[in-house]
mmCIF file of N, CA and C in Angstrom:
data_model
loop_
_atom_site.group_PDB
_atom_site.id
_atom_site.type_symbol
_atom_site.label_atom_id
_atom_site.label_comp_id
_atom_site.label_asym_id
_atom_site.label_seq_id
_atom_site.Cartn_x
_atom_site.Cartn_y
_atom_site.Cartn_z
ATOM 1 N N MET H 1 108.734 113.549 75.559
ATOM 2 C CA MET H 1 107.727 112.779 76.155
ATOM 3 C C MET H 1 108.564 111.506 77.065
ATOM 4 N N THR H 2 107.939 111.505 77.948
ATOM 5 C CA THR H 2 108.000 110.642 78.689
ATOM 6 C C THR H 2 107.175 109.664 79.003
ATOM 7 N N PHE H 3 107.727 108.299 79.634
ATOM 8 C CA PHE H 3 106.722 107.414 79.033
ATOM 9 C C PHE H 3 106.647 106.366 80.651
ATOM 10 N N ALA H 4 105.474 106.263 81.328
ATOM 11 C CA ALA H 4 105.054 105.534 82.730
ATOM 12 C C ALA H 4 104.709 104.244 82.329
ATOM 13 N N VAL H 5 104.907 103.245 83.446
ATOM 14 C CA VAL H 5 105.669 101.946 83.170
ATOM 15 C C VAL H 5 103.965 101.480 83.017
ATOM 16 N N GLY H 6 102.502 102.139 83.697
ATOM 17 C CA GLY H 6 101.355 101.619 84.032
ATOM 18 C C GLY H 6 100.537 102.971 84.441
ATOM 19 N N ASP H 7 99.208 102.535 84.849
ATOM 20 C CA ASP H 7 98.536 103.756 85.626
ATOM 21 C C ASP H 7 98.968 104.892 86.920
ATOM 22 N N ASP H 8 99.446 103.474 87.350
ATOM 23 C CA ASP H 8 100.177 104.422 89.004
ATOM 24 C C ASP H 8 101.471 105.104 88.716
ATOM 25 N N HIS H 9 101.936 104.561 87.967
ATOM 26 C CA HIS H 9 103.626 105.463 87.397
ATOM 27 C C HIS H 9 103.125 106.688 87.023
ATOM 28 N N LEU H 10 102.184 106.322 85.679
ATOM 29 C CA LEU H 10 101.631 108.070 85.815
ATOM 30 C C LEU H 10 100.811 108.921 86.212
ATOM 31 N N ASP H 11 99.950 108.171 87.240
ATOM 32 C CA ASP H 11 99.697 108.797 88.160
ATOM 33 C C ASP H 11 100.727 109.748 89.161
ATOM 34 N N ALA H 12 101.778 109.069 89.510
ATOM 35 C CA ALA H 12 103.019 109.077 90.122
ATOM 36 C C ALA H 12 103.898 110.256 89.386
ATOM 37 N N LEU H 13 104.176 110.429 87.783
ATOM 38 C CA LEU H 13 104.709 111.426 86.814
ATOM 39 C C LEU H 13 103.404 112.219 87.542
ATOM 40 N N ARG H 14 102.418 112.646 87.073
ATOM 41 C CA ARG H 14 101.584 113.699 87.025
ATOM 42 C C ARG H 14 101.503 114.593 88.386
ATOM 43 N N GLU H 15 102.031 114.036 89.392
ATOM 44 C CA GLU H 15 101.700 114.649 90.946
ATOM 45 C C GLU H 15 102.627 114.879 91.102
ATOM 46 N N PHE H 16 103.224 114.507 90.708
ATOM 47 C CA PHE H 16 105.252 115.079 90.828
ATOM 48 C C PHE H 16 105.515 116.082 90.115
ATOM 49 N N HIS H 17 105.115 116.055 88.725
ATOM 50 C CA HIS H 17 105.279 117.217 87.713
ATOM 51 C C HIS H 17 103.854 117.663 87.133
ATOM 52 N N ARG H 18 102.997 118.430 87.330
ATOM 53 C CA ARG H 18 101.553 118.602 86.991
ATOM 54 C C ARG H 18 101.608 119.250 85.809
ATOM 55 N N ASP H 19 102.686 120.204 85.523
ATOM 56 C CA ASP H 19 102.370 120.868 84.639
ATOM 57 C C ASP H 19 102.928 120.632 83.495
ATOM 58 N N TYR H 20 103.775 119.446 83.448
ATOM 59 C CA TYR H 20 103.912 118.261 82.348
ATOM 60 C C TYR H 20 103.423 117.302 82.019
ATOM 61 N N ALA H 21 101.794 116.923 82.651
ATOM 62 C CA ALA H 21 101.237 115.827 82.464
ATOM 63 C C ALA H 21 100.453 115.580 80.865
ATOM 64 N N ASP H 22 100.685 116.379 80.238
ATOM 65 C CA ASP H 22 100.373 116.057 78.493
ATOM 66 C C ASP H 22 101.621 115.313 78.047
ATOM 67 N N ARG H 23 102.875 115.210 78.542
ATOM 68 C CA ARG H 23 103.976 114.837 77.869
ATOM 69 C C ARG H 23 104.148 113.533 78.376
ATOM 70 N N TYR H 24 103.483 112.283 79.130
ATOM 71 C CA TYR H 24 103.407 111.190 79.533
ATOM 72 C C TYR H 24 102.139 110.047 78.944
ATOM 73 N N ARG H 25 103.252 109.397 78.936
ATOM 74 C CA ARG H 25 102.218 108.259 77.973
ATOM 75 C C ARG H 25 102.435 107.129 78.859
ATOM 76 N N VAL H 26 101.904 105.741 78.835
ATOM 77 C CA VAL H 26 101.393 104.858 79.332
ATOM 78 C C VAL H 26 102.464 103.092 78.238
ATOM 79 N N VAL H 27 103.173 102.821 78.263
ATOM 80 C CA VAL H 27 103.317 102.520 77.775
ATOM 81 C C VAL H 27 104.146 101.038 77.617
ATOM 82 N N GLY H 28 103.907 100.688 79.340
ATOM 83 C CA GLY H 28 104.748 99.320 79.710
ATOM 84 C C GLY H 28 106.040 98.965 80.296
ATOM 85 N N ASN H 29 106.481 97.782 80.167
ATOM 86 C CA ASN H 29 108.095 98.472 80.895
ATOM 87 C C ASN H 29 108.699 96.868 79.984
ATOM 88 N N PRO H 30 109.248 97.201 78.836
ATOM 89 C CA PRO H 30 109.639 95.563 78.524
ATOM 90 C C PRO H 30 110.661 94.769 79.436
ATOM 91 N N ARG H 31 111.623 95.218 80.370
ATOM 92 C CA ARG H 31 111.768 94.527 81.427
ATOM 93 C C ARG H 31 110.911 93.899 82.002
ATOM 94 N N TRP H 32 109.833 94.498 82.316
ATOM 95 C CA TRP H 32 108.607 93.389 83.202
ATOM 96 C C TRP H 32 108.023 92.349 82.581
ATOM 97 N N ASP H 33 107.472 93.538 81.403
ATOM 98 C CA ASP H 33 106.634 92.547 79.937
ATOM 99 C C ASP H 33 107.369 91.013 79.766
ATOM 100 N N LEU H 34 108.448 91.090 79.679
ATOM 101 C CA LEU H 34 109.085 90.228 79.003
ATOM 102 C C LEU H 34 109.093 88.659 79.906
ATOM 103 N N LEU H 35 109.047 89.045 80.983
ATOM 104 C CA LEU H 35 108.458 87.909 81.869
ATOM 105 C C LEU H 35 106.912 87.234 81.960
ATOM 106 N N ARG H 36 106.138 88.070 81.228
ATOM 107 C CA ARG H 36 104.925 87.215 80.849
ATOM 108 C C ARG H 36 105.169 86.052 80.315
ATOM 109 N N PRO H 37 104.447 84.664 80.807
ATOM 110 C CA PRO H 37 104.470 83.776 79.988
ATOM 111 C C PRO H 37 104.027 83.409 78.754
ATOM 112 N N GLU H 38 103.435 84.624 78.124
ATOM 113 C CA GLU H 38 103.352 84.465 77.049
ATOM 114 C C GLU H 38 104.208 84.686 75.715
ATOM 115 N N LEU H 39 105.542 85.609 76.756
ATOM 116 C CA LEU H 39 106.566 85.853 75.855
ATOM 117 C C LEU H 39 107.980 86.277 76.452
ATOM 118 N N ARG H 40 107.700 85.121 77.216
ATOM 119 C CA ARG H 40 109.088 84.455 77.840
ATOM 120 C C ARG H 40 110.131 83.929 76.933
ATOM 121 N N GLY H 41 109.582 83.643 76.408
ATOM 122 C CA GLY H 41 109.977 82.865 74.865
ATOM 123 C C GLY H 41 110.536 83.253 73.647
ATOM 124 N N SER H 42 110.283 84.852 73.553
ATOM 125 C CA SER H 42 110.545 85.783 72.689
ATOM 126 C C SER H 42 112.418 85.688 72.220
ATOM 127 N N HIS H 43 113.221 85.721 73.412
ATOM 128 C CA HIS H 43 114.332 85.944 72.859
ATOM 129 C C HIS H 43 114.903 84.734 73.527
ATOM 130 N N ALA H 44 114.573 83.555 73.248
ATOM 131 C CA ALA H 44 115.022 81.698 73.333
ATOM 132 C C ALA H 44 115.965 82.104 72.900
ATOM 133 N N GLU H 45 116.507 81.896 71.641
ATOM 134 C CA GLU H 45 117.240 81.656 70.686
ATOM 135 C C GLU H 45 118.685 82.329 71.463
ATOM 136 N N GLU H 46 118.452 83.861 71.444
ATOM 137 C CA GLU H 46 119.350 84.571 71.744
ATOM 138 C C GLU H 46 119.893 84.173 73.589
ATOM 139 N N VAL H 47 119.235 83.671 74.400
ATOM 140 C CA VAL H 47 119.374 83.496 75.862
ATOM 141 C C VAL H 47 120.472 82.241 75.403
ATOM 142 N N ALA H 48 119.908 81.320 74.507
ATOM 143 C CA ALA H 48 120.428 79.990 75.183
ATOM 144 C C ALA H 48 122.256 79.926 74.914
ATOM 145 N N ALA H 49 121.977 81.259 73.717
ATOM 146 C CA ALA H 49 123.740 81.034 72.902
ATOM 147 C C ALA H 49 124.554 81.939 73.816
ATOM 148 N N ILE H 50 124.148 82.780 74.976
ATOM 149 C CA ILE H 50 124.674 83.604 75.705
ATOM 150 C C ILE H 50 124.765 83.014 76.704
ATOM 151 N N ARG H 51 123.868 81.671 77.608
ATOM 152 C CA ARG H 51 123.565 80.764 78.718
ATOM 153 C C ARG H 51 124.817 79.851 77.918
ATOM 154 N N GLY H 52 125.449 79.799 76.847
ATOM 155 C CA GLY H 52 126.273 78.400 76.236
ATOM 156 C C GLY H 52 127.727 78.960 76.417
ATOM 157 N N SER H 53 127.382 80.304 76.401
ATOM 158 C CA SER H 53 128.880 80.923 75.974
ATOM 159 C C SER H 53 129.566 81.576 77.125
ATOM 160 N N THR H 54 129.267 82.057 78.419
ATOM 161 C CA THR H 54 129.619 82.653 79.373
ATOM 162 C C THR H 54 129.436 81.542 80.594
ATOM 163 N N VAL H 55 130.352 82.034 81.467
ATOM 164 C CA VAL H 55 130.123 81.631 82.879
ATOM 165 C C VAL H 55 128.803 82.050 83.527
ATOM 166 N N ALA H 56 128.630 81.800 84.513
ATOM 167 C CA ALA H 56 127.036 82.267 85.504
ATOM 168 C C ALA H 56 127.100 83.813 85.713
ATOM 169 N N PHE H 57 126.342 84.577 85.707
ATOM 170 C CA PHE H 57 126.360 85.555 85.649
ATOM 171 C C PHE H 57 124.716 85.986 86.373
ATOM 172 N N ILE H 58 124.836 87.504 86.570
ATOM 173 C CA ILE H 58 123.862 87.653 87.026
ATOM 174 C C ILE H 58 123.330 89.873 86.587
ATOM 175 N N LEU H 59 121.870 89.210 85.642
ATOM 176 C CA LEU H 59 121.371 90.552 85.020
ATOM 177 C C LEU H 59 121.321 91.770 86.370
ATOM 178 N N ILE H 60 121.783 92.667 86.577
ATOM 179 C CA ILE H 60 120.737 93.946 86.864
ATOM 180 C C ILE H 60 120.127 94.929 86.117
ATOM 181 N N ASN H 61 119.081 94.991 86.235
ATOM 182 C CA ASN H 61 118.185 96.334 85.586
ATOM 183 C C ASN H 61 118.423 97.123 86.536
ATOM 184 N N THR H 62 119.200 98.301 85.955
ATOM 185 C CA THR H 62 119.022 99.696 86.614
ATOM 186 C C THR H 62 117.855 100.700 86.159
ATOM 187 N N ASN H 63 117.372 101.898 86.859
ATOM 188 C CA ASN H 63 116.836 102.506 86.673
ATOM 189 C C ASN H 63 116.895 104.071 86.429
ATOM 190 N N PHE H 64 118.370 103.914 85.831
ATOM 191 C CA PHE H 64 119.033 105.634 85.798
ATOM 192 C C PHE H 64 118.637 105.839 84.113
ATOM 193 N N ALA H 65 117.542 106.319 83.817
ATOM 194 C CA ALA H 65 116.898 106.200 82.192
ATOM 195 C C ALA H 65 117.905 107.615 81.826
ATOM 196 N N VAL H 66 117.367 108.850 82.550
ATOM 197 C CA VAL H 66 118.222 110.001 81.411
ATOM 198 C C VAL H 66 119.576 110.051 81.325
ATOM 199 N N LEU H 67 120.389 109.638 82.734
ATOM 200 C CA LEU H 67 121.449 109.877 83.018
ATOM 201 C C LEU H 67 122.191 108.614 83.245
ATOM 202 N N ASN H 68 122.002 107.313 82.932
ATOM 203 C CA ASN H 68 122.945 106.354 82.841
ATOM 204 C C ASN H 68 123.079 106.363 81.523
ATOM 205 N N SER H 69 124.143 106.569 80.813
ATOM 206 C CA SER H 69 124.969 106.608 79.921
ATOM 207 C C SER H 69 126.885 107.087 79.767
ATOM 208 N N SER H 70 127.768 106.319 79.381
ATOM 209 C CA SER H 70 128.774 106.436 79.599
ATOM 210 C C SER H 70 128.862 106.870 78.228
ATOM 211 N N ARG H 71 128.788 107.412 77.493
ATOM 212 C CA ARG H 71 128.775 108.379 76.317
ATOM 213 C C ARG H 71 128.569 110.122 76.356
ATOM 214 N N ARG H 72 128.030 110.156 77.314
ATOM 215 C CA ARG H 72 127.352 111.584 77.864
ATOM 216 C C ARG H 72 127.349 111.872 79.020
ATOM 217 N N THR H 73 127.908 113.403 79.597
ATOM 218 C CA THR H 73 127.762 113.735 80.832
ATOM 219 C C THR H 73 125.762 114.408 80.857
ATOM 220 N N GLY H 74 126.246 115.246 81.605
ATOM 221 C CA GLY H 74 124.435 115.810 82.005
ATOM 222 C C GLY H 74 124.421 116.733 81.294
ATOM 223 N N GLU H 75 125.375 117.626 80.648
ATOM 224 C CA GLU H 75 125.066 118.408 79.690
ATOM 225 C C GLU H 75 124.867 118.236 78.221
ATOM 226 N N GLU H 76 126.123 117.478 78.380
ATOM 227 C CA GLU H 76 125.804 116.723 76.952
ATOM 228 C C GLU H 76 124.188 115.939 76.494
ATOM 229 N N THR H 77 123.515 115.157 77.734
ATOM 230 C CA THR H 77 122.599 114.672 77.808
ATOM 231 C C THR H 77 121.309 116.038 77.537
ATOM 232 N N ARG H 78 121.800 116.991 78.472
ATOM 233 C CA ARG H 78 120.919 118.225 78.453
ATOM 234 C C ARG H 78 120.680 118.603 76.710
ATOM 235 N N LYS H 79 121.796 119.138 75.863
ATOM 236 C CA LYS H 79 122.178 119.411 74.543
ATOM 237 C C LYS H 79 121.276 118.415 73.951
ATOM 238 N N TRP H 80 121.749 117.382 73.715
ATOM 239 C CA TRP H 80 120.701 115.773 73.245
ATOM 240 C C TRP H 80 119.355 116.538 73.339
ATOM 241 N N PHE H 81 118.809 116.322 74.057
ATOM 242 C CA PHE H 81 117.527 116.630 74.139
ATOM 243 C C PHE H 81 116.813 118.065 73.555
ATOM 244 N N ALA H 82 117.901 119.235 73.572
ATOM 245 C CA ALA H 82 117.365 120.287 72.690
ATOM 246 C C ALA H 82 117.856 119.654 71.118
ATOM 247 N N ASP H 83 118.935 118.979 70.796
ATOM 248 C CA ASP H 83 119.137 118.789 69.451
ATOM 249 C C ASP H 83 118.635 117.927 68.853
ATOM 250 N N THR H 84 117.817 116.824 69.818
ATOM 251 C CA THR H 84 116.380 115.782 68.925
ATOM 252 C C THR H 84 115.483 116.667 69.315
ATOM 253 N N GLY H 85 115.450 118.075 69.674
ATOM 254 C CA GLY H 85 113.601 118.501 69.334
ATOM 255 C C GLY H 85 112.664 117.685 70.748
ATOM 256 N N ARG H 86 113.308 117.166 71.740
ATOM 257 C CA ARG H 86 112.527 116.806 72.833
ATOM 258 C C ARG H 86 112.078 117.863 73.627
ATOM 259 N N VAL H 87 113.231 119.040 73.742
ATOM 260 C CA VAL H 87 112.853 119.968 74.533
ATOM 261 C C VAL H 87 113.315 121.532 73.858
ATOM 262 N N ASP H 88 113.053 122.788 74.528
ATOM 263 C CA ASP H 88 113.658 123.657 73.257
ATOM 264 C C ASP H 88 114.142 124.565 74.720
ATOM 265 N N LEU H 89 115.422 124.644 75.206
ATOM 266 C CA LEU H 89 115.564 125.695 76.273
ATOM 267 C C LEU H 89 115.813 126.925 76.088
ATOM 268 N N ARG H 90 115.073 127.617 75.508
ATOM 269 C CA ARG H 90 114.889 128.619 75.567
ATOM 270 C C ARG H 90 112.962 128.843 76.493
ATOM 271 N N LYS H 91 112.927 127.759 76.438
ATOM 272 C CA LYS H 91 111.540 128.039 77.348
ATOM 273 C C LYS H 91 111.784 127.286 78.419
ATOM 274 N N PRO H 92 111.631 127.930 79.841
ATOM 275 C CA PRO H 92 111.754 128.537 81.114
ATOM 276 C C PRO H 92 111.295 127.123 81.576
ATOM 277 N N GLU H 93 109.653 126.564 81.396
ATOM 278 C CA GLU H 93 109.359 125.272 81.656
ATOM 279 C C GLU H 93 110.031 124.136 81.091
ATOM 280 N N ASP H 94 110.828 123.857 80.034
ATOM 281 C CA ASP H 94 111.372 122.703 79.216
ATOM 282 C C ASP H 94 113.160 123.085 80.078
ATOM 283 N N VAL H 95 113.132 123.821 80.539
ATOM 284 C CA VAL H 95 114.562 123.301 80.866
ATOM 285 C C VAL H 95 114.156 123.259 82.612
ATOM 286 N N VAL H 96 113.226 123.715 83.029
ATOM 287 C CA VAL H 96 113.130 123.371 84.617
ATOM 288 C C VAL H 96 112.071 121.807 84.487
ATOM 289 N N PHE H 97 111.545 121.578 83.617
ATOM 290 C CA PHE H 97 111.139 120.024 83.179
ATOM 291 C C PHE H 97 112.910 119.115 83.042
ATOM 292 N N LEU H 98 113.330 119.387 82.356
ATOM 293 C CA LEU H 98 115.026 118.201 82.483
ATOM 294 C C LEU H 98 115.531 118.227 84.098
ATOM 295 N N ASP H 99 115.684 119.481 84.398
ATOM 296 C CA ASP H 99 116.474 120.113 85.563
ATOM 297 C C ASP H 99 115.466 118.899 86.475
ATOM 298 N N GLU H 100 114.241 118.657 86.986
ATOM 299 C CA GLU H 100 113.572 118.189 87.813
ATOM 300 C C GLU H 100 113.935 116.723 87.607
ATOM 301 N N ILE H 101 114.035 116.307 86.046
ATOM 302 C CA ILE H 101 114.218 114.159 86.229
ATOM 303 C C ILE H 101 115.618 114.365 86.507
ATOM 304 N N PHE H 102 116.187 115.432 86.279
ATOM 305 C CA PHE H 102 117.748 115.362 86.579
ATOM 306 C C PHE H 102 118.042 115.421 87.944
ATOM 307 N N VAL H 103 117.677 116.384 88.885
ATOM 308 C CA VAL H 103 117.486 116.046 90.216
ATOM 309 C C VAL H 103 116.970 114.509 90.746
ATOM 310 N N MET H 104 115.748 114.295 90.242
ATOM 311 C CA MET H 104 115.429 113.055 90.736
ATOM 312 C C MET H 104 116.071 111.987 90.480
ATOM 313 N N GLU H 105 117.033 111.819 88.973
ATOM 314 C CA GLU H 105 117.410 110.928 89.057
ATOM 315 C C GLU H 105 118.831 110.729 90.372
ATOM 316 N N ARG H 106 119.372 111.412 89.843
ATOM 317 C CA ARG H 106 120.739 112.308 90.819
ATOM 318 C C ARG H 106 120.142 111.340 91.950
ATOM 319 N N ALA H 107 119.275 111.754 92.436
ATOM 320 C CA ALA H 107 118.806 111.296 93.974
ATOM 321 C C ALA H 107 118.496 109.695 93.904
ATOM 322 N N ASN H 108 118.281 108.784 92.783
ATOM 323 C CA ASN H 108 118.051 107.769 92.761
ATOM 324 C C ASN H 108 119.259 107.105 92.825
ATOM 325 N N THR H 109 120.828 107.874 92.255
ATOM 326 C CA THR H 109 122.250 107.070 92.608
ATOM 327 C C THR H 109 122.841 106.776 93.884
ATOM 328 N N ARG H 110 122.098 108.237 95.015
ATOM 329 C CA ARG H 110 122.990 108.777 96.121
ATOM 330 C C ARG H 110 122.917 107.432 96.880
ATOM 331 N N ARG H 111 123.722 107.437 97.860
ATOM 332 C CA ARG H 111 124.184 106.207 98.318
ATOM 333 C C ARG H 111 122.594 106.547 99.337
ATOM 334 N N GLY H 112 122.335 105.569 99.756
ATOM 335 C CA GLY H 112 121.358 104.836 101.045
ATOM 336 C C GLY H 112 119.927 105.774 100.500
ATOM 337 N N ALA H 113 119.983 105.852 99.347
ATOM 338 C CA ALA H 113 118.687 106.936 98.970
ATOM 339 C C ALA H 113 117.497 105.367 98.847
#
């Protein structure tokens, strides 16, 4: 399953990976949703503790969803997807699905991209 931020994102994913249109769900984005006025205070105590115990910092949210892991290589990530039943590596379409995600995410990390 791949999660989309909203309808525009869903449309883009379906355009990019038409064969997998049934694998997408719109779920929002907690990084964005937490900026909404009614949700901003949901982590107020934790935020206050962090602000009170550290020097100034900048939080940078990245978008390397599948490959952003210091614990797994690309091949280990592929194995994890298979071991957890998210893909079946015996199915060519699942292999292509993963390969295309990896290609897209690697392109996002290239310099100048």
